mmCIF file with all atom_site columns, C-alpha atoms and ligand atoms in Angstrom:
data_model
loop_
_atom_site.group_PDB
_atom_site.id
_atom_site.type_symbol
_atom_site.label_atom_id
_atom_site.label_alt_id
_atom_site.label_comp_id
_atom_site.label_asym_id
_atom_site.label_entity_id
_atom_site.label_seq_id
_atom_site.pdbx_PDB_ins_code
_atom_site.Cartn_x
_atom_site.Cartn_y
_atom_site.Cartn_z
_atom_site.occupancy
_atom_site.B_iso_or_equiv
_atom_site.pdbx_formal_charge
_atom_site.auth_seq_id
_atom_site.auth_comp_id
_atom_site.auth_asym_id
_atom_site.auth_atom_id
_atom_site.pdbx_PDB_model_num
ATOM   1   C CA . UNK A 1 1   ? 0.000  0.000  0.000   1.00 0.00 ? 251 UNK A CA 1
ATOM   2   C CA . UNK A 1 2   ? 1.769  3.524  -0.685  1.00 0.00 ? 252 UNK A CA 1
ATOM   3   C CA . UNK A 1 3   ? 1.961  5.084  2.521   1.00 0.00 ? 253 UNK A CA 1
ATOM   4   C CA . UNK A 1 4   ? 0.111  8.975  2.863   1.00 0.00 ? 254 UNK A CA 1
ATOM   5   C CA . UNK A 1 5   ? 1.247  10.700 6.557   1.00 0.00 ? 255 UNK A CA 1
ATOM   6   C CA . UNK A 1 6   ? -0.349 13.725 7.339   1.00 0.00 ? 256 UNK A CA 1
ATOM   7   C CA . UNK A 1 7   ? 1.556  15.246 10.466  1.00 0.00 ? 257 UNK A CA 1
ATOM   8   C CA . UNK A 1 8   ? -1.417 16.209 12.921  1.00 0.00 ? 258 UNK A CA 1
ATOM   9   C CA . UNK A 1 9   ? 0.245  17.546 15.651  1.00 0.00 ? 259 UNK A CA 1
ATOM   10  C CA . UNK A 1 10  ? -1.225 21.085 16.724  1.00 0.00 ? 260 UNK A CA 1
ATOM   11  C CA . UNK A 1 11  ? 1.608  23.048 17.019  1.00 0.00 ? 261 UNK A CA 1
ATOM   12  C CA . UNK A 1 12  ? 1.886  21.332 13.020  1.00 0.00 ? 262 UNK A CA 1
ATOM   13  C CA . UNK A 1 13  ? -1.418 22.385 12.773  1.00 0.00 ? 263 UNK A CA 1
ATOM   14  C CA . UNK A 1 14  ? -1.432 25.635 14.054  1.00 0.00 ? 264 UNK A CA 1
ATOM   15  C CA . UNK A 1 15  ? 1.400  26.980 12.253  1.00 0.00 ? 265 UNK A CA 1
ATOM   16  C CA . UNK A 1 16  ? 0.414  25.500 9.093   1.00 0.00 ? 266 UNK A CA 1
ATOM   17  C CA . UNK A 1 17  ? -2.990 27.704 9.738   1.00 0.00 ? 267 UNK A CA 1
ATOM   18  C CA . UNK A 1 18  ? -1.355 31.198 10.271  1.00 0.00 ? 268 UNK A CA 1
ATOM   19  C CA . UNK A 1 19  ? 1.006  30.640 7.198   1.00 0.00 ? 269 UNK A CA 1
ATOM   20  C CA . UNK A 1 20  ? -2.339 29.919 5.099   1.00 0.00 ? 270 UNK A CA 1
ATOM   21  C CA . UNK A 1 21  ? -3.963 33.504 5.897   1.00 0.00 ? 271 UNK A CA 1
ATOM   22  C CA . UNK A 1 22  ? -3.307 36.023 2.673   1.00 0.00 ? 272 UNK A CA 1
ATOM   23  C CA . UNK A 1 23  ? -2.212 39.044 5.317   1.00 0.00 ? 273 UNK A CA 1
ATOM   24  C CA . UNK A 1 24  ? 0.577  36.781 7.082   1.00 0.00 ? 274 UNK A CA 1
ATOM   25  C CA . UNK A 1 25  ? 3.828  38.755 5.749   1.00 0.00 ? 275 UNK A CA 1
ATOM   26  C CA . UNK A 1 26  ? 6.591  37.088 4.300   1.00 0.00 ? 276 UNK A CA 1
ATOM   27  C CA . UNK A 1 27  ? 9.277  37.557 7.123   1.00 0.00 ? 277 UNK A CA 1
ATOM   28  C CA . UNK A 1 28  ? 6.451  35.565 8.941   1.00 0.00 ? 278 UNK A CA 1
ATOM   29  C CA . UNK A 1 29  ? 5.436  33.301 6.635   1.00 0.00 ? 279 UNK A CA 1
ATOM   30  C CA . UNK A 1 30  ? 9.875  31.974 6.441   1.00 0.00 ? 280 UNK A CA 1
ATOM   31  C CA . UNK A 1 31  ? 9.908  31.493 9.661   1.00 0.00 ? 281 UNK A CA 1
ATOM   32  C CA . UNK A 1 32  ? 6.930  29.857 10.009  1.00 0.00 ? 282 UNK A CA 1
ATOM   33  C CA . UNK A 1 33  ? 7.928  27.191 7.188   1.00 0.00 ? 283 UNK A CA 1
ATOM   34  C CA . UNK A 1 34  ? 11.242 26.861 9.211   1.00 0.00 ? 284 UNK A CA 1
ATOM   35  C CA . UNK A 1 35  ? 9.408  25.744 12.407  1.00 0.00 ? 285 UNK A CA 1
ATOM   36  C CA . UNK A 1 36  ? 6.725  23.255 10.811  1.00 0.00 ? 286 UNK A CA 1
ATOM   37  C CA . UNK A 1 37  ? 9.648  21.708 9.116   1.00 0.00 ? 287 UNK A CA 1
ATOM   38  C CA . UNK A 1 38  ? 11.755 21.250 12.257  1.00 0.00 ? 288 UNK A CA 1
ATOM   39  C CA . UNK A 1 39  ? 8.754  19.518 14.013  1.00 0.00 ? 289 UNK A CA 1
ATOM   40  C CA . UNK A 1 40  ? 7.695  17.604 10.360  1.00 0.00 ? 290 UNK A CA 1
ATOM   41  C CA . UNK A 1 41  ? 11.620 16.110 10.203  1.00 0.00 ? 291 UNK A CA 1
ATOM   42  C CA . UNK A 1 42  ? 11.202 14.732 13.421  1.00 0.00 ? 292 UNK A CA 1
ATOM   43  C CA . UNK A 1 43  ? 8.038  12.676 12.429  1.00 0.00 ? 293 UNK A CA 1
ATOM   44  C CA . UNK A 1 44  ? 9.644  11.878 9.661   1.00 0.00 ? 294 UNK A CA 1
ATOM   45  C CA . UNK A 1 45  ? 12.941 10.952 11.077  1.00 0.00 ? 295 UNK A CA 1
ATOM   46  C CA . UNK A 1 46  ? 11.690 8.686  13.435  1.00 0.00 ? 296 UNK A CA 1
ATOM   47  C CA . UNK A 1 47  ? 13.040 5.529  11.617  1.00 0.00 ? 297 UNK A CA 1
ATOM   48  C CA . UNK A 1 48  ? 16.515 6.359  11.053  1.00 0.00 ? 298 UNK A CA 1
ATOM   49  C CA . UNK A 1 49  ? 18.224 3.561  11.688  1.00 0.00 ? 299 UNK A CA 1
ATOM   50  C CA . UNK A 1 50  ? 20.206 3.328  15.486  1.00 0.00 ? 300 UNK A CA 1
ATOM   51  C CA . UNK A 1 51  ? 23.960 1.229  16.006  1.00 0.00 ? 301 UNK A CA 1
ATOM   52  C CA . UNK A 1 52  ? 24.834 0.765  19.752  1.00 0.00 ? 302 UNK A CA 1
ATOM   53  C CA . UNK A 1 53  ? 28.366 2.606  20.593  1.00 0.00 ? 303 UNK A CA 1
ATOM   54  C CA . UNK A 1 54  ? 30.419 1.972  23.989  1.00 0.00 ? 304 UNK A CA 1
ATOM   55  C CA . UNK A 1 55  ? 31.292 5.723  25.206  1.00 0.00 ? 305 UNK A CA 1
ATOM   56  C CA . UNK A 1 56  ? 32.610 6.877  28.735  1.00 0.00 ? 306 UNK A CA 1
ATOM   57  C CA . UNK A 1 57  ? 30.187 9.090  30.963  1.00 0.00 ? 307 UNK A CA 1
ATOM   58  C CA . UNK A 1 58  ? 31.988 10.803 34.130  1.00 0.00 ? 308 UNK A CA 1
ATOM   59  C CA . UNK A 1 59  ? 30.863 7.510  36.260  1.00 0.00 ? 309 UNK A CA 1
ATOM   60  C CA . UNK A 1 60  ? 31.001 5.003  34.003  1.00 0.00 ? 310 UNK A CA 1
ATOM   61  C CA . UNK A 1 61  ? 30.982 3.268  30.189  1.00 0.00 ? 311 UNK A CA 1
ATOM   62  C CA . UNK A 1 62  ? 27.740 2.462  28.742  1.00 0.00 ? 312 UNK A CA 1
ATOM   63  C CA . UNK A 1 63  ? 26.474 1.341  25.118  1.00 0.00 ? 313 UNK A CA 1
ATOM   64  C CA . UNK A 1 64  ? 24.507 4.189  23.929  1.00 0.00 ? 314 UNK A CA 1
ATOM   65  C CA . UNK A 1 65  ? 22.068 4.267  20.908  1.00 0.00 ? 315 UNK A CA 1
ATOM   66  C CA . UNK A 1 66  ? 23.769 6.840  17.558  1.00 0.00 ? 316 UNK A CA 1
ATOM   67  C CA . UNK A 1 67  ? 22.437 7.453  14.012  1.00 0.00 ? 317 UNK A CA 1
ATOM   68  C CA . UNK A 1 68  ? 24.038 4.552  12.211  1.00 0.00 ? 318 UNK A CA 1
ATOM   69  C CA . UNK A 1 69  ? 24.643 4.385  8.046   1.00 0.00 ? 319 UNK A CA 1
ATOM   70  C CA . UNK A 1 70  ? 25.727 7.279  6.146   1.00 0.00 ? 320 UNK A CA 1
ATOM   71  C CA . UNK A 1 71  ? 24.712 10.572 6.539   1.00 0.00 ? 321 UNK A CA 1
ATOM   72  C CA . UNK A 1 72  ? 20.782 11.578 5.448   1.00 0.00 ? 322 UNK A CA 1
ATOM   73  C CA . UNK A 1 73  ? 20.084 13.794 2.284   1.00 0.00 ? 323 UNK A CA 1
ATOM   74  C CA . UNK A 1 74  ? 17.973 16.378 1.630   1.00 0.00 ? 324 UNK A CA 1
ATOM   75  C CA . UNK A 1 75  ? 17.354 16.996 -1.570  1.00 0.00 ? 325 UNK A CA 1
ATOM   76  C CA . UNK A 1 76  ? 15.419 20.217 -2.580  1.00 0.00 ? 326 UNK A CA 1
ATOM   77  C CA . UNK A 1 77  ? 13.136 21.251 -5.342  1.00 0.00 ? 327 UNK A CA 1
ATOM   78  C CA . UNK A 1 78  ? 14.023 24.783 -6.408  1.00 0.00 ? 328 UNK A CA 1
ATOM   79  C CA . UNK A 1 79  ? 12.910 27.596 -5.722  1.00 0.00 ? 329 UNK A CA 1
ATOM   80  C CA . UNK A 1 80  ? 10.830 26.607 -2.600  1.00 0.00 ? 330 UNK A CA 1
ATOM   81  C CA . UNK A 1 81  ? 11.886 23.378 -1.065  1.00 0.00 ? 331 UNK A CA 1
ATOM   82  C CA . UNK A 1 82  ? 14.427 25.799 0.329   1.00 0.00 ? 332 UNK A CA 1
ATOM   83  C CA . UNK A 1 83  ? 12.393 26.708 3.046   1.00 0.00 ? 333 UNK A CA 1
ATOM   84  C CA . UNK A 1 84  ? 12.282 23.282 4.063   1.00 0.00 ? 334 UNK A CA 1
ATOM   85  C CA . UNK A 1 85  ? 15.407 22.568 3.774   1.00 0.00 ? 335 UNK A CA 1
ATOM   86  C CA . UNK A 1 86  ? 16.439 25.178 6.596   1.00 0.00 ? 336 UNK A CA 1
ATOM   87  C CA . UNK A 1 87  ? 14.361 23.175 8.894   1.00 0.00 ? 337 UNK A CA 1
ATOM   88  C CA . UNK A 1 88  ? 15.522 19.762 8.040   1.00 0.00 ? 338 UNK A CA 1
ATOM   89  C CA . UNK A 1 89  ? 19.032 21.103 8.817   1.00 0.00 ? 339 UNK A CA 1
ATOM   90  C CA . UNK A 1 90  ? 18.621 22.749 12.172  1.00 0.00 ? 340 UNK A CA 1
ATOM   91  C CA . UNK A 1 91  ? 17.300 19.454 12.994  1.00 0.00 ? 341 UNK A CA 1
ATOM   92  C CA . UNK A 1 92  ? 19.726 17.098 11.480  1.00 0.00 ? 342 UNK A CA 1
ATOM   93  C CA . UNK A 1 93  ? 22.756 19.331 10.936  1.00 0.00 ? 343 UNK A CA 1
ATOM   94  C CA . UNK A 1 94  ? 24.772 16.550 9.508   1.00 0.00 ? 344 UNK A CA 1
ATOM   95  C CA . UNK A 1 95  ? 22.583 15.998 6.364   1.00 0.00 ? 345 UNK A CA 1
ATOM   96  C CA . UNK A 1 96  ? 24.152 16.092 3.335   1.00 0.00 ? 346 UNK A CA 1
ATOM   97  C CA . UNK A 1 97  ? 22.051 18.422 0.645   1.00 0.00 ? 347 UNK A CA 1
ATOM   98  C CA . UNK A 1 98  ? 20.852 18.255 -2.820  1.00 0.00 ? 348 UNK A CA 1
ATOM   99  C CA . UNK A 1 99  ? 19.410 20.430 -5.430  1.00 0.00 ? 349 UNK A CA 1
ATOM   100 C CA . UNK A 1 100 ? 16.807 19.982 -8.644  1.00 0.00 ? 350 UNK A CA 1
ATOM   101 C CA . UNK A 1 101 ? 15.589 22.668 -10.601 1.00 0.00 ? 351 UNK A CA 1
ATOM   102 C CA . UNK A 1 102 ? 12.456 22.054 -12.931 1.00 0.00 ? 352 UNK A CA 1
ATOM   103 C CA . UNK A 1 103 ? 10.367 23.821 -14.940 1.00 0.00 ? 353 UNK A CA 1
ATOM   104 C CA . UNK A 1 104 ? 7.145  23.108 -17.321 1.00 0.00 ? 354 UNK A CA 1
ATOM   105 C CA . UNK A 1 105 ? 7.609  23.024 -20.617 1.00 0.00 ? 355 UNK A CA 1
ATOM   106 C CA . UNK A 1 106 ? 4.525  25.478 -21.840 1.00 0.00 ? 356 UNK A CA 1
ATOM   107 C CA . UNK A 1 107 ? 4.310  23.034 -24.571 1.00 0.00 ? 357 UNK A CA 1
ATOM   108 C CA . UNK A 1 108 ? 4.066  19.935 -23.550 1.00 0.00 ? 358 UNK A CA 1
ATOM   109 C CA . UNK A 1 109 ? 3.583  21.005 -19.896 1.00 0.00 ? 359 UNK A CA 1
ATOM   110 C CA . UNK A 1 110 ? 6.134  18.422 -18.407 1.00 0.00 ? 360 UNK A CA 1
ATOM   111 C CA . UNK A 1 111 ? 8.608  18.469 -16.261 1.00 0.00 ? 361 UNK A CA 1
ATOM   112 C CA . UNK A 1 112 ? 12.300 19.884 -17.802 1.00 0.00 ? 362 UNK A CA 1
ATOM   113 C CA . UNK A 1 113 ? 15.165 20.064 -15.831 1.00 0.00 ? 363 UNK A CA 1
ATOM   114 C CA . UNK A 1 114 ? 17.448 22.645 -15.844 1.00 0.00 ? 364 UNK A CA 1
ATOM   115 C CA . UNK A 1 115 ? 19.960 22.133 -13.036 1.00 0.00 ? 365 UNK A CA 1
ATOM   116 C CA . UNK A 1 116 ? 20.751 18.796 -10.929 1.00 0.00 ? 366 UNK A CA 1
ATOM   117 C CA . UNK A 1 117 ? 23.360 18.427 -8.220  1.00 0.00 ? 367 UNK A CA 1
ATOM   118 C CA . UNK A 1 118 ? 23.600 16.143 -5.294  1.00 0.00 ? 368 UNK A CA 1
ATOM   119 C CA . UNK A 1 119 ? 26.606 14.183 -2.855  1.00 0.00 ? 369 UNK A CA 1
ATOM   120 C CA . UNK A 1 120 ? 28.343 12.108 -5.212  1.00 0.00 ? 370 UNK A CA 1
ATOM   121 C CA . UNK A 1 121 ? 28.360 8.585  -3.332  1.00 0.00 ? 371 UNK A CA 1
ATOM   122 C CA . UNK A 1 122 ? 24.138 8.751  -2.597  1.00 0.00 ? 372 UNK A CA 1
ATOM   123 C CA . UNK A 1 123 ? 24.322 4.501  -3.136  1.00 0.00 ? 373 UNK A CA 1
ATOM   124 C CA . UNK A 1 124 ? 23.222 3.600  0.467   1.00 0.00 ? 374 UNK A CA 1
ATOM   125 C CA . UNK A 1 125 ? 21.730 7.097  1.994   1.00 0.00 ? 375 UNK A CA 1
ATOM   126 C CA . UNK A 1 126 ? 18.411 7.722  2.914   1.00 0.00 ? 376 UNK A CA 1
ATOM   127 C CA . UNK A 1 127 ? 16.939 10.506 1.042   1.00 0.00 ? 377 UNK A CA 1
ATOM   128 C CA . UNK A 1 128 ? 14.370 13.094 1.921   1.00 0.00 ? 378 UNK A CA 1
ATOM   129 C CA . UNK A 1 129 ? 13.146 15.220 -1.166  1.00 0.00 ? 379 UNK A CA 1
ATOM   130 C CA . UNK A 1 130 ? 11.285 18.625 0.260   1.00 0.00 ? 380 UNK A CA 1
ATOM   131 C CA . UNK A 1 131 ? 8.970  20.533 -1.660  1.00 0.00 ? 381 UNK A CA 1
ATOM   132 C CA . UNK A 1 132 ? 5.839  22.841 0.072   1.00 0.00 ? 382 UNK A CA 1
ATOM   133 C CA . UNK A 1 133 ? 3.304  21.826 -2.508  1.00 0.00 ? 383 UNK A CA 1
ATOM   134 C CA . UNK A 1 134 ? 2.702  18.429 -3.939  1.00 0.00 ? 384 UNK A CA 1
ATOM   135 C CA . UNK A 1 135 ? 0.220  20.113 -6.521  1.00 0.00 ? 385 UNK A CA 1
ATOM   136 C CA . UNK A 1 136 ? -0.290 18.319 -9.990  1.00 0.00 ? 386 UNK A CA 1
ATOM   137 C CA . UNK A 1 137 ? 2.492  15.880 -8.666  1.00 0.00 ? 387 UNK A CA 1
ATOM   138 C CA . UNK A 1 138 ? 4.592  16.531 -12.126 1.00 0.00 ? 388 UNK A CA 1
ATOM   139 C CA . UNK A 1 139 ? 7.798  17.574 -10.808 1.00 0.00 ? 389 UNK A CA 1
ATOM   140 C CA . UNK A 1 140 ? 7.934  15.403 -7.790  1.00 0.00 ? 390 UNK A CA 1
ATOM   141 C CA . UNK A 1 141 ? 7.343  12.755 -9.823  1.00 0.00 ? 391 UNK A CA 1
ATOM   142 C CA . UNK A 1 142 ? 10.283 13.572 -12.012 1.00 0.00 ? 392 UNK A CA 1
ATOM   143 C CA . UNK A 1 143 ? 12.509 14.533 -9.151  1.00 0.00 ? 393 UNK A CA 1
ATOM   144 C CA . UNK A 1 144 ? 11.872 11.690 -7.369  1.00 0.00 ? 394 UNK A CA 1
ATOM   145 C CA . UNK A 1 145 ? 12.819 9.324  -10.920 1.00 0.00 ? 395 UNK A CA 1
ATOM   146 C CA . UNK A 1 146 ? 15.999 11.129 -11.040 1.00 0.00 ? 396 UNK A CA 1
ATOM   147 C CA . UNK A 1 147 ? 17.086 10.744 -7.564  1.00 0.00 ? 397 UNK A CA 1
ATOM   148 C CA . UNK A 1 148 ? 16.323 7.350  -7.671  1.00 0.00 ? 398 UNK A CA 1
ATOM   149 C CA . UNK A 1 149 ? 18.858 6.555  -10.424 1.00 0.00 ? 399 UNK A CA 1
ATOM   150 C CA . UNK A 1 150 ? 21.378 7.583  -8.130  1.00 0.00 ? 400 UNK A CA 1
ATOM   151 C CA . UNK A 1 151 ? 20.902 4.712  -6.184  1.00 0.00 ? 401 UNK A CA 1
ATOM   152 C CA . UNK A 1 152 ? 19.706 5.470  -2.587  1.00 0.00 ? 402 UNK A CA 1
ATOM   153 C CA . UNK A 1 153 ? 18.337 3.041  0.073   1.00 0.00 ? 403 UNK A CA 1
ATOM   154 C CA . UNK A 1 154 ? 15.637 5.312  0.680   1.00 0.00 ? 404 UNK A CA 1
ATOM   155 C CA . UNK A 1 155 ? 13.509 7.752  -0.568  1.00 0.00 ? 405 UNK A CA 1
ATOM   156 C CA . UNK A 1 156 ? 10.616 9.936  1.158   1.00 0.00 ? 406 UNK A CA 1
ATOM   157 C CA . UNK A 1 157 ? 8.863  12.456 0.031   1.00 0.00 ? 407 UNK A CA 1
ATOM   158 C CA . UNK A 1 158 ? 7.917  15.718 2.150   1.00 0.00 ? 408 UNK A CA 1
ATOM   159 C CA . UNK A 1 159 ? 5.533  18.778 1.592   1.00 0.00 ? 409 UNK A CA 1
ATOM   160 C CA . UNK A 1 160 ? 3.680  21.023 3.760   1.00 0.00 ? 410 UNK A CA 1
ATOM   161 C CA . UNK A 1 161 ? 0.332  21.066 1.716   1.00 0.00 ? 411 UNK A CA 1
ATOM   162 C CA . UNK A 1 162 ? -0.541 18.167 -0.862  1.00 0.00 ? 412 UNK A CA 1
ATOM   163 C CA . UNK A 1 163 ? -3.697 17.786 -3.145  1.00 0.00 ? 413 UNK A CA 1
ATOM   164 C CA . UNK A 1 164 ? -5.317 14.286 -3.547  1.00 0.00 ? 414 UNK A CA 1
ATOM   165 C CA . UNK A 1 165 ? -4.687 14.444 -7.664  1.00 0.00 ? 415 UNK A CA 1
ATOM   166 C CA . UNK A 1 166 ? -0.641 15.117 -6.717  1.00 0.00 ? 416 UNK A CA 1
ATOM   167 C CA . UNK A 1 167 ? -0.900 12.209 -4.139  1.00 0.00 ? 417 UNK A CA 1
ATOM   168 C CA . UNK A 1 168 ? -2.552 9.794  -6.399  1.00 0.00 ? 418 UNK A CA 1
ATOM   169 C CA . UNK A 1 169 ? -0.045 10.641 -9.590  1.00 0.00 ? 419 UNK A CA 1
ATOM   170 C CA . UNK A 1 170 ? 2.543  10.508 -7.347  1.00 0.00 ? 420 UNK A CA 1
ATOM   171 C CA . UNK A 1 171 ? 1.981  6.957  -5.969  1.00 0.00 ? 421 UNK A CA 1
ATOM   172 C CA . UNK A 1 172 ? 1.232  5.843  -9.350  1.00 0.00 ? 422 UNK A CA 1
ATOM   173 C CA . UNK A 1 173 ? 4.662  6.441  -10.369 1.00 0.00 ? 423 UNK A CA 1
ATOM   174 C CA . UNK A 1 174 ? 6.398  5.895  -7.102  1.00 0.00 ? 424 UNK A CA 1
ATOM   175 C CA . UNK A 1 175 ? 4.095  3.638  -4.594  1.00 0.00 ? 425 UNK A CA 1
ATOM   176 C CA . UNK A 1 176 ? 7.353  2.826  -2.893  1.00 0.00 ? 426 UNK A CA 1
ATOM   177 C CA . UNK A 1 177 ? 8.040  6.506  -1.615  1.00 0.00 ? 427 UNK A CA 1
ATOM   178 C CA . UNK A 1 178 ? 6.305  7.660  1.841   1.00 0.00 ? 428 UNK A CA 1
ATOM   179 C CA . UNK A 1 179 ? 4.567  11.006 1.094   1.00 0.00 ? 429 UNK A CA 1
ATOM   180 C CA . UNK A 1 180 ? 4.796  12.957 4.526   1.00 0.00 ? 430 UNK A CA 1
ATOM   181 C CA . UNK A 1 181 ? 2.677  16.228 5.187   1.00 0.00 ? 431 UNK A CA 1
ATOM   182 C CA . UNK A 1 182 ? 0.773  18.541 7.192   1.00 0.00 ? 432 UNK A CA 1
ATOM   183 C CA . UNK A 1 183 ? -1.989 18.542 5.310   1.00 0.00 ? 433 UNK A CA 1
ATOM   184 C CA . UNK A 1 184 ? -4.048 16.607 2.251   1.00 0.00 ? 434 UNK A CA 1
ATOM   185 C CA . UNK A 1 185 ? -6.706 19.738 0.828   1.00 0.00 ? 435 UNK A CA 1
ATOM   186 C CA . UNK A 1 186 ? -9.460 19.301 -1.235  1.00 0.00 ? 436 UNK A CA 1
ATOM   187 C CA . UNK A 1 187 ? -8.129 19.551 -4.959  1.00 0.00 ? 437 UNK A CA 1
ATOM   188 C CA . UNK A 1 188 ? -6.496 22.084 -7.318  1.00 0.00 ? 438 UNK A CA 1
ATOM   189 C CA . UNK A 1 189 ? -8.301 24.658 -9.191  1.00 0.00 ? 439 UNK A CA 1
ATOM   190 C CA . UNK A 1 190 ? -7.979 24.960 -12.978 1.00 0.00 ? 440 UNK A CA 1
ATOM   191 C CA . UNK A 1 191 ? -4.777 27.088 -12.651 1.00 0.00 ? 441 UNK A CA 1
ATOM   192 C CA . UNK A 1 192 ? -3.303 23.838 -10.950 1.00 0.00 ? 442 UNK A CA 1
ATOM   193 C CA . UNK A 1 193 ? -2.873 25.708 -7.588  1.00 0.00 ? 443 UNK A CA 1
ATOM   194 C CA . UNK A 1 194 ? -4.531 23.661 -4.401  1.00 0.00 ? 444 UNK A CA 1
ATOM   195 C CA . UNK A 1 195 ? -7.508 24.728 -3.015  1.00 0.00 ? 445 UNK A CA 1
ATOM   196 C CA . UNK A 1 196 ? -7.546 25.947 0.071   1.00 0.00 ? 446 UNK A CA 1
ATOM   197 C CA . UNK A 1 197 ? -3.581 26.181 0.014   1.00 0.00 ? 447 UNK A CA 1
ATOM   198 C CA . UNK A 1 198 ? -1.843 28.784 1.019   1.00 0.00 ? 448 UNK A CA 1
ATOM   199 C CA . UNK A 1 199 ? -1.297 30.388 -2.780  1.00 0.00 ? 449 UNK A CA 1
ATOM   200 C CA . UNK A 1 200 ? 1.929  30.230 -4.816  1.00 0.00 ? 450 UNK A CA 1
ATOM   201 C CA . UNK A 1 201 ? 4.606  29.049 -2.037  1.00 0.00 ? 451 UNK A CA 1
ATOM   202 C CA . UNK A 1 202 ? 7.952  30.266 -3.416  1.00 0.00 ? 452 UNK A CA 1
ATOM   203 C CA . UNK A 1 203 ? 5.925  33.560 -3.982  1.00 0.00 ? 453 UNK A CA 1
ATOM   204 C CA . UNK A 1 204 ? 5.334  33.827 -0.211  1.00 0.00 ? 454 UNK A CA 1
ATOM   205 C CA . UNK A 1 205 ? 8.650  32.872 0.655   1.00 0.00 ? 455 UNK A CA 1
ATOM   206 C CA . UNK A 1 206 ? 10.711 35.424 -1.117  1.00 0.00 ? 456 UNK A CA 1
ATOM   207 C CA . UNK A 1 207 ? 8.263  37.869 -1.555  1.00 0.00 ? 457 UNK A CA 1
ATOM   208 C CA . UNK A 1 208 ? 7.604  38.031 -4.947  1.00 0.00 ? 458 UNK A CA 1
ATOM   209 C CA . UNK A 1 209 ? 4.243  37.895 -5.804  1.00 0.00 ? 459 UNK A CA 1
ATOM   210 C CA . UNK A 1 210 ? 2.655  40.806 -8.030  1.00 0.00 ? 460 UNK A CA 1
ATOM   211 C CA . UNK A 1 211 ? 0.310  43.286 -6.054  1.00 0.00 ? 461 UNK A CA 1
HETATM 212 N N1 . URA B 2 .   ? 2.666  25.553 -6.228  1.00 0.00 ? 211 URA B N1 1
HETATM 213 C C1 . URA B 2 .   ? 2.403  26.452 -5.259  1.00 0.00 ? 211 URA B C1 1
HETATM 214 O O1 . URA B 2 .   ? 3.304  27.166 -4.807  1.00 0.00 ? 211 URA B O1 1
HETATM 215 N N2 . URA B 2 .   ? 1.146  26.546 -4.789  1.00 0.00 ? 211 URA B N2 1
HETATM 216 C C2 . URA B 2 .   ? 0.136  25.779 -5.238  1.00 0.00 ? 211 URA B C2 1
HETATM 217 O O2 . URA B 2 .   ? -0.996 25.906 -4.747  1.00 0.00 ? 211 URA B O2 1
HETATM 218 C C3 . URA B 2 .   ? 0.421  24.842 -6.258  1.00 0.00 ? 211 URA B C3 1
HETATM 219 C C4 . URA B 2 .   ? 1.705  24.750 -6.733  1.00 0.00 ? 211 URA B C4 1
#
């Protein structure tokens, strides 16, 4: 079965609510995404795996529980996944990062890529690829297929707002990849944003939208 998480936790919840509202401002709105994406990494975090290490307290040695493997990555969707990516890294400040860069094609409307670069040995990592808005599911879909050519043990997939037509595209490409998010909406509108969303994410972010 592919596996759908949405993160419920109120302060999740709460935050995800206040960056929704048109007036919240954009210094508000970064921080905000910084935050949810600290607590969301720790959900989905929870099954890195653990290796048992002897180390010396002041009274005594013990076997204590570390992150085994090699280190996580993050890869991130330009422009916005970079907001995630902030909070993945306050969290797990080891992670190794990645970037992918897509745009549509206003012909065909797919997926292009225009710039690709991650750790060079990714065979055996775990992977988390961030984007805030699994929308028509197009580019995750063709991030994701990349990525996974390089090999990893793992991939997830994170987002802070998804729409049930991005989920189920997704999954039909990739039902092996755990979708994690703070919310599933109720569908996109004909310009392909979701409904209710929070509007045009990299927009809010950086400011950019036209008044
Ligand atoms: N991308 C966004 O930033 N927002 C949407 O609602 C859909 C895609």
């Amino acid at each position: 079965m592919p596996e759908l998480n949405v993160i419920d936790h109120p302060l999740v919840q709460h935050k995800l609510t206040l960056m929704r509202k048109k007036d919240t401002s954009s210094n508000a709105f970064r921080r905000l995404l910084r935050e949810i994406s600290v607590l969301m990494t720790y959900e989905v975090t929870r099954d890195m795996p653990i290796a048992m290490r002897e180390i010396e307290t002041p009274i005594c040695t013990m076997k204590a529980p570390v992150i085994d493997g090699k280190k996580l990555v993050c890869v991130s969707v330009l422009r916005a996944g970079g907001g995630i990516l902030e909070g993945v890294l306050e969290v797990v400040p080891s992670a190794r990062v990645g970037h992918i860069g897509l745009y549509r094609d206003p012909k065909t409307l797919q997926p292009v890529e225009y710039y690709f670069r991650i750790p060079p040995d990714m065979h055996d990592r775990d992977v988390i690829v961030v984007d805030p808005m699994l929308a028509t599911g197009n580019s995750a879909v063709a991030a994701v297929e990349r990525i996974k050519k390089t090999g990893p043990r793992t991939v997830k997939f994170m987002a802070l707002v998804a729409a049930p037509e991005g989920v189920a595209e997704f999954h039909k490409h990739h039902p092996d990849v755990a979708i994690w998010t703070a919310a599933l909406d109720e569908k996109l509108n004909e310009k392909g944003y979701i409904v209710p969303g929070l509007g045009d994410a990299g927009d809010r972010i950086f400011g950019t939208q036209a008044k």
